[in-house]
PDB file of C-alpha atoms in Angstrom:
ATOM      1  CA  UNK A   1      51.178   2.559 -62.550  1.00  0.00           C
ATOM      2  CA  UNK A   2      50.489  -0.201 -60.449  1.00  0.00           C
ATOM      3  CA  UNK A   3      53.092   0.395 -58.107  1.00  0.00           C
ATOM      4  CA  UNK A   4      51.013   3.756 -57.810  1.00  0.00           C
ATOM      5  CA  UNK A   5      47.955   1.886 -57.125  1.00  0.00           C
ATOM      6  CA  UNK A   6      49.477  -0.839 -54.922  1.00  0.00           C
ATOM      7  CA  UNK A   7      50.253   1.928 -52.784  1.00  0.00           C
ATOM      8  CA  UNK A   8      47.307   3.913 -52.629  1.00  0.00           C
ATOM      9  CA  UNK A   9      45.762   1.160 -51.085  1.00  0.00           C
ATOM     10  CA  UNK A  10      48.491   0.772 -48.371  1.00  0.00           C
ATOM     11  CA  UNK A  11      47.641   4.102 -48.088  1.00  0.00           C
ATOM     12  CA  UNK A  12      43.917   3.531 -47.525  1.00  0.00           C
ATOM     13  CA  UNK A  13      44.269   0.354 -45.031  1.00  0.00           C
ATOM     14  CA  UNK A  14      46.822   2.327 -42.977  1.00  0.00           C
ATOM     15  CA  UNK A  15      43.973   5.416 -42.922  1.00  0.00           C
ATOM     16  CA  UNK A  16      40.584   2.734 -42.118  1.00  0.00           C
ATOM     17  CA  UNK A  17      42.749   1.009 -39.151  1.00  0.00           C
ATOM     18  CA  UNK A  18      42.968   3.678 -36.357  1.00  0.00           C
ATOM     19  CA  UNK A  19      39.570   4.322 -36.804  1.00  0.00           C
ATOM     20  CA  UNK A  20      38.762   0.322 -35.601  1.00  0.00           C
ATOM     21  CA  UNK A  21      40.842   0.935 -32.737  1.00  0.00           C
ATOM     22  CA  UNK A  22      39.447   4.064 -32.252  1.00  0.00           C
ATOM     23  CA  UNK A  23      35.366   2.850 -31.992  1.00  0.00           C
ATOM     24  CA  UNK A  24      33.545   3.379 -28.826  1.00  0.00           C
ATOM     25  CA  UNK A  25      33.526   0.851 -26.604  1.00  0.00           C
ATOM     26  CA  UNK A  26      30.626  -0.751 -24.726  1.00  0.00           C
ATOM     27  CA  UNK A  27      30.186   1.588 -21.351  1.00  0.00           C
ATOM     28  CA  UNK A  28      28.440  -1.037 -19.188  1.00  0.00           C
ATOM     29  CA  UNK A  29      30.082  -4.964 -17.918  1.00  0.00           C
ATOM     30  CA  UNK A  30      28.698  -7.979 -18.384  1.00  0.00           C
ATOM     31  CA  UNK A  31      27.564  -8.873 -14.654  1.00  0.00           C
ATOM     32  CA  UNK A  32      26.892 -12.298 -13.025  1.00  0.00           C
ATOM     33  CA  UNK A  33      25.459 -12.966  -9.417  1.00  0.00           C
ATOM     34  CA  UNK A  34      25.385 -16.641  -8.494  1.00  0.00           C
ATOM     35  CA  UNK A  35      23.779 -17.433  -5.259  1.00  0.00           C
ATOM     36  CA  UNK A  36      23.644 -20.918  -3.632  1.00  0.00           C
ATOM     37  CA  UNK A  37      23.216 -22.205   0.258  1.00  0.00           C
ATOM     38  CA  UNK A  38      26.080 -23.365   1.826  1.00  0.00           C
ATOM     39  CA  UNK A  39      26.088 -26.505   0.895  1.00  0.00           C
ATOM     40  CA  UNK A  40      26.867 -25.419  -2.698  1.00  0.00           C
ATOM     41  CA  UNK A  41      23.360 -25.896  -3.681  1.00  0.00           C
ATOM     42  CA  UNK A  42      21.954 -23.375  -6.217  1.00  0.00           C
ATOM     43  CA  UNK A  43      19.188 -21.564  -4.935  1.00  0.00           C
ATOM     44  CA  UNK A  44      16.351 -20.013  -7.432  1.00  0.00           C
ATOM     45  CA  UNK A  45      14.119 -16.996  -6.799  1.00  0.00           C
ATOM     46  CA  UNK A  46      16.216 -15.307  -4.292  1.00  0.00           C
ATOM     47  CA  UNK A  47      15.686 -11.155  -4.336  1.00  0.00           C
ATOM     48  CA  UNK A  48      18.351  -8.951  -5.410  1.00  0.00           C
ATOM     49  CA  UNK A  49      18.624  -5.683  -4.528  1.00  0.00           C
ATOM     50  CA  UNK A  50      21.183  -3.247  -5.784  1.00  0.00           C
ATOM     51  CA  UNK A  51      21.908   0.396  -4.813  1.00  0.00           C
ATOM     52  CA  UNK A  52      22.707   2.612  -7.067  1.00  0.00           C
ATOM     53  CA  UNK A  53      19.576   1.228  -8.935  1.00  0.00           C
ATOM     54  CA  UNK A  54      20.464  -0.171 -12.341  1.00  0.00           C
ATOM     55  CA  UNK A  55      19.421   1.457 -15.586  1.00  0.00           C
ATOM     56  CA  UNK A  56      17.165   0.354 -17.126  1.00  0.00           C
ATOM     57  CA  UNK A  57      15.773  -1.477 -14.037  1.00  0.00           C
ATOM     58  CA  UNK A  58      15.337  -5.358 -15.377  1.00  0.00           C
ATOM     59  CA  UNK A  59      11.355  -6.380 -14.830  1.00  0.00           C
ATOM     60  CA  UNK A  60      13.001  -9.281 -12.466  1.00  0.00           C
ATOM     61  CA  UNK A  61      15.211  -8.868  -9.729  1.00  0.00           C
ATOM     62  CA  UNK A  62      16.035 -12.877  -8.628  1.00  0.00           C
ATOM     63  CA  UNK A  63      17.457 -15.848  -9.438  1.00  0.00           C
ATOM     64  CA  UNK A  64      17.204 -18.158 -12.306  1.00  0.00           C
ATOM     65  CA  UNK A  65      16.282 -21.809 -11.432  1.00  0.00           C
ATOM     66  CA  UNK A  66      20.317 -22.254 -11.643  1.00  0.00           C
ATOM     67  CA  UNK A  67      20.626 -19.454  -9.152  1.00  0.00           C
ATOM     68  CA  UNK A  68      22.261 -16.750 -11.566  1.00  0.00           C
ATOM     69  CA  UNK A  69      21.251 -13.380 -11.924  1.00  0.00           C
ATOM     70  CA  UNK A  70      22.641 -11.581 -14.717  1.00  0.00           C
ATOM     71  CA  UNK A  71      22.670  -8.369 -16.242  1.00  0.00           C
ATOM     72  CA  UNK A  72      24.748  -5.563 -17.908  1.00  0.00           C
ATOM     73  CA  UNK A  73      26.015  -2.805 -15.139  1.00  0.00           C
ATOM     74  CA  UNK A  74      28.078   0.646 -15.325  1.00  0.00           C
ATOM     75  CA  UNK A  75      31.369   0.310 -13.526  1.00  0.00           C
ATOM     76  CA  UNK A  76      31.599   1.270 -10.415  1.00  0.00           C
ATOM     77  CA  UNK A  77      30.971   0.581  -6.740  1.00  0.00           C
ATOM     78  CA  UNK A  78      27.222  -1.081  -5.563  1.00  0.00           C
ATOM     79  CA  UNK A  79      25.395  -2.042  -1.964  1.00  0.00           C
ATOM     80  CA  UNK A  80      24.342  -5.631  -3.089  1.00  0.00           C
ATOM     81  CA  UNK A  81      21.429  -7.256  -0.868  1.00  0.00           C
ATOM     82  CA  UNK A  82      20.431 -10.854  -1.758  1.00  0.00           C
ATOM     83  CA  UNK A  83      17.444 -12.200   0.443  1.00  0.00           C
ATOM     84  CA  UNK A  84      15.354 -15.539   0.437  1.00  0.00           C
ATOM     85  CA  UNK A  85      13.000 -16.979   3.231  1.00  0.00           C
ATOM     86  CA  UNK A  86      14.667 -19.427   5.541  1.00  0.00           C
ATOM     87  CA  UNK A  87      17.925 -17.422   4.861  1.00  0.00           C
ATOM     88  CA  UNK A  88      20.139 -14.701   6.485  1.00  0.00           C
ATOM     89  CA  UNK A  89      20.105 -11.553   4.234  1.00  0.00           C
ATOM     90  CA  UNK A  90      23.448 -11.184   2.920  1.00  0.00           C
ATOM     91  CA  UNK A  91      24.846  -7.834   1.876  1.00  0.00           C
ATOM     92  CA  UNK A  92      28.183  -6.659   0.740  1.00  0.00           C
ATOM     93  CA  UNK A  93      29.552  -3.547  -1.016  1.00  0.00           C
ATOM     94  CA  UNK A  94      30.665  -5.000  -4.596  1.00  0.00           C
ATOM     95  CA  UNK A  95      33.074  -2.919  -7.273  1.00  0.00           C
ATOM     96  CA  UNK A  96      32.589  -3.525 -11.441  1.00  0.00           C
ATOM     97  CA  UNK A  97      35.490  -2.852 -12.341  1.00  0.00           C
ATOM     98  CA  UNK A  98      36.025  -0.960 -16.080  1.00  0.00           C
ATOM     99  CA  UNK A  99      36.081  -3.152 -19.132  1.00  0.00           C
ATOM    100  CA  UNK A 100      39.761  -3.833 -20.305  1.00  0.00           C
ATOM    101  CA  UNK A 101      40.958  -2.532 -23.296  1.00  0.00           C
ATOM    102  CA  UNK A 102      38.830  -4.185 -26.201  1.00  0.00           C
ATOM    103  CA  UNK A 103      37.644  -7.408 -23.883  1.00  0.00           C
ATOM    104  CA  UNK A 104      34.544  -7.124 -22.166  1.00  0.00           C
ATOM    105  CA  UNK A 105      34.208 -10.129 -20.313  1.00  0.00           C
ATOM    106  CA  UNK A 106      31.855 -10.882 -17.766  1.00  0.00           C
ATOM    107  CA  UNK A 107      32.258 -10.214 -14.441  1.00  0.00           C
ATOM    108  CA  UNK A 108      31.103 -13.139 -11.219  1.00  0.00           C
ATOM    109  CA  UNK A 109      30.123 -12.428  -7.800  1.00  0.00           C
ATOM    110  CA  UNK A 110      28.996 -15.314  -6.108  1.00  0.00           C
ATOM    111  CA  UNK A 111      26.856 -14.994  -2.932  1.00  0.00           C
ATOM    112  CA  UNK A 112      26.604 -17.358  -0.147  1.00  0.00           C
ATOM    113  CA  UNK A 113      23.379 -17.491   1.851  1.00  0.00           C
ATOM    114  CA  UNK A 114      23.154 -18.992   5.546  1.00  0.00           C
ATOM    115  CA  UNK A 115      20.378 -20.610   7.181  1.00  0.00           C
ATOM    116  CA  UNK A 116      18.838 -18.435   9.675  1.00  0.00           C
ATOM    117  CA  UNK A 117      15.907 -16.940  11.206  1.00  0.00           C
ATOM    118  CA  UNK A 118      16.547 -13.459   9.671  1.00  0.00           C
ATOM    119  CA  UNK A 119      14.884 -14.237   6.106  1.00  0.00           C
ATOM    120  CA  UNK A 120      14.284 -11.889   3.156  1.00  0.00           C
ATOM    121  CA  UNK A 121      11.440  -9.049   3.598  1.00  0.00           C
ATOM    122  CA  UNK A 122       8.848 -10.927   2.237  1.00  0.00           C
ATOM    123  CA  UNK A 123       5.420  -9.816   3.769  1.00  0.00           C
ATOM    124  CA  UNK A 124       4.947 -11.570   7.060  1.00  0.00           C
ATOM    125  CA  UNK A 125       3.513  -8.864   9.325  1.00  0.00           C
ATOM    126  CA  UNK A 126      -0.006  -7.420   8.524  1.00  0.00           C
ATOM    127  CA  UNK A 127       0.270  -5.148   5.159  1.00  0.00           C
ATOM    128  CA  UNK A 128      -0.078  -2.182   6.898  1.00  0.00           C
ATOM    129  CA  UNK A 129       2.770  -2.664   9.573  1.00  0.00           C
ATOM    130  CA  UNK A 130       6.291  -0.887   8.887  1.00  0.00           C
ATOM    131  CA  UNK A 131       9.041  -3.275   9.802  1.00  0.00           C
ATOM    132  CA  UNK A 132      12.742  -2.065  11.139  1.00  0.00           C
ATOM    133  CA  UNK A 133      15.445  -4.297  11.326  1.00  0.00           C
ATOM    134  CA  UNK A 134      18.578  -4.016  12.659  1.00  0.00           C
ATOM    135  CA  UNK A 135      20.180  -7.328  13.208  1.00  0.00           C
ATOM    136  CA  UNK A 136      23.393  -6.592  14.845  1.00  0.00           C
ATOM    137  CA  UNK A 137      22.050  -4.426  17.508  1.00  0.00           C
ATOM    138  CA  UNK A 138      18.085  -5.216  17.953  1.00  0.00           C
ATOM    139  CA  UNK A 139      15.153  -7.746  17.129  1.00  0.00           C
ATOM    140  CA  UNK A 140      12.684  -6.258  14.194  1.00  0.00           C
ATOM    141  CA  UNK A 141      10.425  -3.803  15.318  1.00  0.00           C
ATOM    142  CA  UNK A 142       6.850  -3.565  14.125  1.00  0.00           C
ATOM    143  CA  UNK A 143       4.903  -0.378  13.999  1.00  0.00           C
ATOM    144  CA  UNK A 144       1.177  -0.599  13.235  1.00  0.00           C
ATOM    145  CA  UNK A 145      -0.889   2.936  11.578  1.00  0.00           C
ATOM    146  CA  UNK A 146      -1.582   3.164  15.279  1.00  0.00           C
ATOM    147  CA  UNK A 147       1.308   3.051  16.774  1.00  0.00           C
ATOM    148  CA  UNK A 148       3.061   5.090  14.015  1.00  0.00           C
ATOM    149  CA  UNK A 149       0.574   7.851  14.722  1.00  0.00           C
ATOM    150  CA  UNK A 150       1.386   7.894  18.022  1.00  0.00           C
ATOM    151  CA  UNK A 151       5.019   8.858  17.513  1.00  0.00           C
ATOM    152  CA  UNK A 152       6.085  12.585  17.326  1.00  0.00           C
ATOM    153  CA  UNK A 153       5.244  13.853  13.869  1.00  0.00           C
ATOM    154  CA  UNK A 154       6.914  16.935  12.391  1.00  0.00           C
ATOM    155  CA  UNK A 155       5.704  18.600   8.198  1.00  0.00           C
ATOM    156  CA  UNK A 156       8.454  19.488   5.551  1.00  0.00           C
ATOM    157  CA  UNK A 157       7.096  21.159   2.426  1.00  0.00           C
ATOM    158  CA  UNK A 158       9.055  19.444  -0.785  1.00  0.00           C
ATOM    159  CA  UNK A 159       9.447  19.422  -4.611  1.00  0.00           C
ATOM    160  CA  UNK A 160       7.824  16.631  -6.187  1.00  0.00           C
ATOM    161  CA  UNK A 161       9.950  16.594  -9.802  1.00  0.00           C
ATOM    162  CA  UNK A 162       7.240  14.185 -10.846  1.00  0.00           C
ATOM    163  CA  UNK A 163       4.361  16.440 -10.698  1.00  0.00           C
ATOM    164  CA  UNK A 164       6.046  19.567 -10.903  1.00  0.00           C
ATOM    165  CA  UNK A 165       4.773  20.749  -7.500  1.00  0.00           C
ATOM    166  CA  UNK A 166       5.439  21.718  -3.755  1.00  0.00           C
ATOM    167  CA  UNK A 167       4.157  18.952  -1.449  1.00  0.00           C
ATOM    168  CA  UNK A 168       3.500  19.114   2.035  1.00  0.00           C
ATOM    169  CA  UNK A 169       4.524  15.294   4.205  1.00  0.00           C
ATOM    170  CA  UNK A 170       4.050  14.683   7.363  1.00  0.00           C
ATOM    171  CA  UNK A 171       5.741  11.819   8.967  1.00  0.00           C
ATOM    172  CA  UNK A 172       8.243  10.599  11.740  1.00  0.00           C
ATOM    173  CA  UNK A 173      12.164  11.059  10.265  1.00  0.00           C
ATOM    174  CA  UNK A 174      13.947   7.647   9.483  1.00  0.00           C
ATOM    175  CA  UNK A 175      16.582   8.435  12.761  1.00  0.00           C
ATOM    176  CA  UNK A 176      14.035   8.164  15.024  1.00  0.00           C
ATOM    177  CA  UNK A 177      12.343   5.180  13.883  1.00  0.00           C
ATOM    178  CA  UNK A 178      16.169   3.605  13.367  1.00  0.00           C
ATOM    179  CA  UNK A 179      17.012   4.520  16.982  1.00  0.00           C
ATOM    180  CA  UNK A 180      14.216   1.999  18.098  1.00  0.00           C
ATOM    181  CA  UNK A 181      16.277  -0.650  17.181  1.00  0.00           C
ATOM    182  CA  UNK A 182      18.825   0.819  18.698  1.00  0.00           C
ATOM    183  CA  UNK A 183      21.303   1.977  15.190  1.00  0.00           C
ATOM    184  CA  UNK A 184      24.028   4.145  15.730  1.00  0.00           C
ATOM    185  CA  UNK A 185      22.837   7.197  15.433  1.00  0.00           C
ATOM    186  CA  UNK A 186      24.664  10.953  16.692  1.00  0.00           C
ATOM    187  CA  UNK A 187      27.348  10.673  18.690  1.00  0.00           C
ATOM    188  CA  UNK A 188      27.220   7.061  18.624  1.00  0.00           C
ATOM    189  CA  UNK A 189      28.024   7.107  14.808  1.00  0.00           C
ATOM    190  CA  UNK A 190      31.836   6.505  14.672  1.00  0.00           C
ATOM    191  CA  UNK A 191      34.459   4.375  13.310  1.00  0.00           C
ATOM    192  CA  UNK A 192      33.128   1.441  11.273  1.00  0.00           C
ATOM    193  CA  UNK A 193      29.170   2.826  11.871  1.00  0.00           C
ATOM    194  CA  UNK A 194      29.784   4.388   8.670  1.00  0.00           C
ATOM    195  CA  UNK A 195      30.069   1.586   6.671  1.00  0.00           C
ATOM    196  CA  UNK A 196      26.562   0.812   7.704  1.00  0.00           C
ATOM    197  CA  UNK A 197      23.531   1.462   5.164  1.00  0.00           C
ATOM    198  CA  UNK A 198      19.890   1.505   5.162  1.00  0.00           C
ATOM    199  CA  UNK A 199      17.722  -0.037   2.049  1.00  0.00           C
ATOM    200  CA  UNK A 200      14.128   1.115   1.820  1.00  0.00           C
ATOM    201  CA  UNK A 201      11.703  -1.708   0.878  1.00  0.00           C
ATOM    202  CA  UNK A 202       8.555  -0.881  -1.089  1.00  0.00           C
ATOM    203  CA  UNK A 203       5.739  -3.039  -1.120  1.00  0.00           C
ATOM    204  CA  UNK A 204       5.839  -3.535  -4.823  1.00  0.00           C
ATOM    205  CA  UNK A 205       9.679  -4.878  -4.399  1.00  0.00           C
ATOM    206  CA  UNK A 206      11.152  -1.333  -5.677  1.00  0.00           C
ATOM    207  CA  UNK A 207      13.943  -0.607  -2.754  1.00  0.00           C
ATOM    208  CA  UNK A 208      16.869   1.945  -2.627  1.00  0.00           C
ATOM    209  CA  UNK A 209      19.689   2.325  -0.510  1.00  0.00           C
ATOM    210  CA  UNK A 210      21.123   5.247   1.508  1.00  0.00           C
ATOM    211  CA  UNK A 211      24.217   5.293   4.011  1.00  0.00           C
ATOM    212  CA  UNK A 212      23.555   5.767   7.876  1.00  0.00           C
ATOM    213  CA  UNK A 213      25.193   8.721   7.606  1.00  0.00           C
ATOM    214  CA  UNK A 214      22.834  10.133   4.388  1.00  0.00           C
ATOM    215  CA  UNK A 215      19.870   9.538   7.517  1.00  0.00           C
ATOM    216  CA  UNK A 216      21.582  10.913  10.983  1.00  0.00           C
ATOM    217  CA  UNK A 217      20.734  15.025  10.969  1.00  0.00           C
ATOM    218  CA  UNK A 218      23.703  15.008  12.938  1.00  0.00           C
ATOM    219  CA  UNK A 219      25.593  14.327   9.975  1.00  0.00           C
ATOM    220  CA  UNK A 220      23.418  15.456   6.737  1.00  0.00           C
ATOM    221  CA  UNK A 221      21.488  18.770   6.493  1.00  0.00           C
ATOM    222  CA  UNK A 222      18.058  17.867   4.604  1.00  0.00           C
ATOM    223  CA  UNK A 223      15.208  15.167   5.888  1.00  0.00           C
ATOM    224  CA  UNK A 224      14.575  11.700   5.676  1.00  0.00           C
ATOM    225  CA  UNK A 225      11.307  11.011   6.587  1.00  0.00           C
ATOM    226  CA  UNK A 226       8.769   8.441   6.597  1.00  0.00           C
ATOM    227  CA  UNK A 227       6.030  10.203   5.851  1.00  0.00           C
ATOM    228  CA  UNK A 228       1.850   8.386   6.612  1.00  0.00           C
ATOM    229  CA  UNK A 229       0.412  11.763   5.254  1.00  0.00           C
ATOM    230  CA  UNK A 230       0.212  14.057   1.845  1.00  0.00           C
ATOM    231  CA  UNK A 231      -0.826  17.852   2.039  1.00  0.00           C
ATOM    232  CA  UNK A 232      -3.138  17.030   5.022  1.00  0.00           C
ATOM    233  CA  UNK A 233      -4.285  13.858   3.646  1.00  0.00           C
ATOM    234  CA  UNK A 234      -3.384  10.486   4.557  1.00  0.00           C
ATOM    235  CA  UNK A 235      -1.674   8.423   2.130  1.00  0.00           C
ATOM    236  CA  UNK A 236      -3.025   4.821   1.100  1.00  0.00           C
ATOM    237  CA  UNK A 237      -4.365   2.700   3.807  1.00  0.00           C
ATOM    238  CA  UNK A 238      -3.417  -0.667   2.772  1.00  0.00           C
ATOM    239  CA  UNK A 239       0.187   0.657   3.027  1.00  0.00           C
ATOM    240  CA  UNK A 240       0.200   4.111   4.971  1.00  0.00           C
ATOM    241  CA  UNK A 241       3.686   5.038   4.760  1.00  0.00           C
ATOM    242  CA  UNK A 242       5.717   6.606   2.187  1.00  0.00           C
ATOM    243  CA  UNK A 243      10.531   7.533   2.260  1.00  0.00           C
ATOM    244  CA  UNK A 244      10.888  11.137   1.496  1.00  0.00           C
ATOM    245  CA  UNK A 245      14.170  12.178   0.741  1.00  0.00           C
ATOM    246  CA  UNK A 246      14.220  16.444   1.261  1.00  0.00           C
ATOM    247  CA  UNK A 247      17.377  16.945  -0.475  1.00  0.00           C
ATOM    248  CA  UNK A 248      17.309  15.006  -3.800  1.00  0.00           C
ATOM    249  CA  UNK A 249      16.950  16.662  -7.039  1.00  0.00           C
ATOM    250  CA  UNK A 250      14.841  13.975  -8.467  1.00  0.00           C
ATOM    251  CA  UNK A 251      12.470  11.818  -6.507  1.00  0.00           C
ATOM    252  CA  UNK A 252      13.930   8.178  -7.431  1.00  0.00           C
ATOM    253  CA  UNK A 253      14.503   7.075  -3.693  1.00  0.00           C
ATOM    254  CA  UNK A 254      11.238   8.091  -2.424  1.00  0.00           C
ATOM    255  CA  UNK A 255       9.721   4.856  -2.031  1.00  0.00           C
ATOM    256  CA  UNK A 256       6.224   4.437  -2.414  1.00  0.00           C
ATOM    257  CA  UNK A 257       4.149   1.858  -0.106  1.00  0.00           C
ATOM    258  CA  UNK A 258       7.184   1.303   2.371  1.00  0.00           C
ATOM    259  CA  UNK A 259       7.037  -1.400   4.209  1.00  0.00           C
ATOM    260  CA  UNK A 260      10.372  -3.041   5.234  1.00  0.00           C
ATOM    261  CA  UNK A 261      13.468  -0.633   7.120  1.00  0.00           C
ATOM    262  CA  UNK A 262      16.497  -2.800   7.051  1.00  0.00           C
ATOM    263  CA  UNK A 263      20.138  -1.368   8.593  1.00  0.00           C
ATOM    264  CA  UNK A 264      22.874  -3.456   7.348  1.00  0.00           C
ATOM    265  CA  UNK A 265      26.461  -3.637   8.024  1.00  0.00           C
ATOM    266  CA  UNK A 266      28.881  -5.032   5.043  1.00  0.00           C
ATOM    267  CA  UNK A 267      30.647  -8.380   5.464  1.00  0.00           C
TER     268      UNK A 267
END
């Protein structure tokens, strides 16, 4: 009899263990971004910016006062911008890779920022200004309402998934605006030009990223557009401009108050 029960409860641990092995594990990795200067000095309060944008989107996107950013992240591959005045934005595709097996440890990418001229997008031009930077083939452009008014214009008629309605922009598409700091854009597009990307800064510090390619017509069917006007009416004047992206199913990289254009090529 109580070899009977002895092995009835073999018989139960052997049943309960697979299901252990079997639990779901954790989809997201443990992720780390440590920026410093070169001097090895940690440096607090720098933006990050990542592309796809994480979900749920943390209420902070910088640095610690120890110059670590950290939060939890779906594998896969990233555009990673890290800005701070006084410094060179820095940006680099990054990969998360999968957890392994049962471990979930965390993952580091450290950052190095260099002292330059070319700082983060902090607001430095008048709030109404749209900058463009390109700063491997031009010097930032500013466009005031004026000026931006001035440029050819052209209407695309949209879904807006938020309000469950057709909307009517007007605006200047993102190719022509990028071509006045001279990006590679139609023919000129080849070879490593299409490891370049464009992230969309927001007034508010939201910012998304799309690939040159996403913005060339040449390339993609659909518009990118910067739009300064909404079914006939203009759109806020403290910060008149406003990304449209024609071809999304879901409005998440049309950024609101744009302010800041930047093309940037990986390191």
């Amino acid at each position: 009899m109580r070899s009977q029960i002895l092995g009835i409860g073999l018989l139960g641990v052997t049943l309960l263990a697979p299901s252990k092995a079997q639990a779901p594990q954790s989809t997201t990795v443990s992720v780390t971004i440590h920026v410093c200067d070169q001097a090895g000095a940690s440096i607090p309060g720098a933006q990050i910016h990542l592309g796809p944008a994480p979900d749920p989107i943390p209420k902070k996107l910088e640095t610690d006062l120890k110059g670590n950013f950290s939060l939890n992240l779906k594998s896969g591959g990233y555009a990673l911008v890290v800005s701070d005045p006084g410094f060179k934005v820095w940006s680099e595709h990054i990969y998360v890779a999968a957890p392994d097996g049962e471990a979930t440890s965390s993952q580091l990418f450290p950052v190095v920022l260099q002292i330059g001229a070319n700082s983060s997008p902090s607001p430095i031009y008048p709030q109404d200004s749209l900058v463009l930077t390109a700063d491997a083939y031009h010097v930032p452009v500013a466009l005031s309402p004026a000026d931006f008014r001035a440029l050819p214009h052209i209407t695309i008629t949209v879904h807006n998934g938020h309000t469950d309605a057709d909307e009517s922009y007007s605006g200047v598409p993102l190719a022509q605006l990028l071509a006045k700091v001279n990006a590679p854009i139609g023919k000129q597009l080849q070879k490593e030009g299409f490891t370049n990307y464009v992230v969309a800064y927001g007034l508010d510090g939201y910012s998304v990223v799309l690939s040159l390619a996403e913005v060339d017509p040449s390339f993609h069917h659909g518009q990118v557009l910067v739009a300064d006007a909404r079914n006939g009416q203009p759109l806020d004047k403290f910060c008149p401009y406003q990304l449209i992206v024609s071809e999304d199913k879901r409005p998440a990289r049309w950024v609101r108050n744009l302010q800041f254009v930047s093309l940037q090529q990986p390191h």
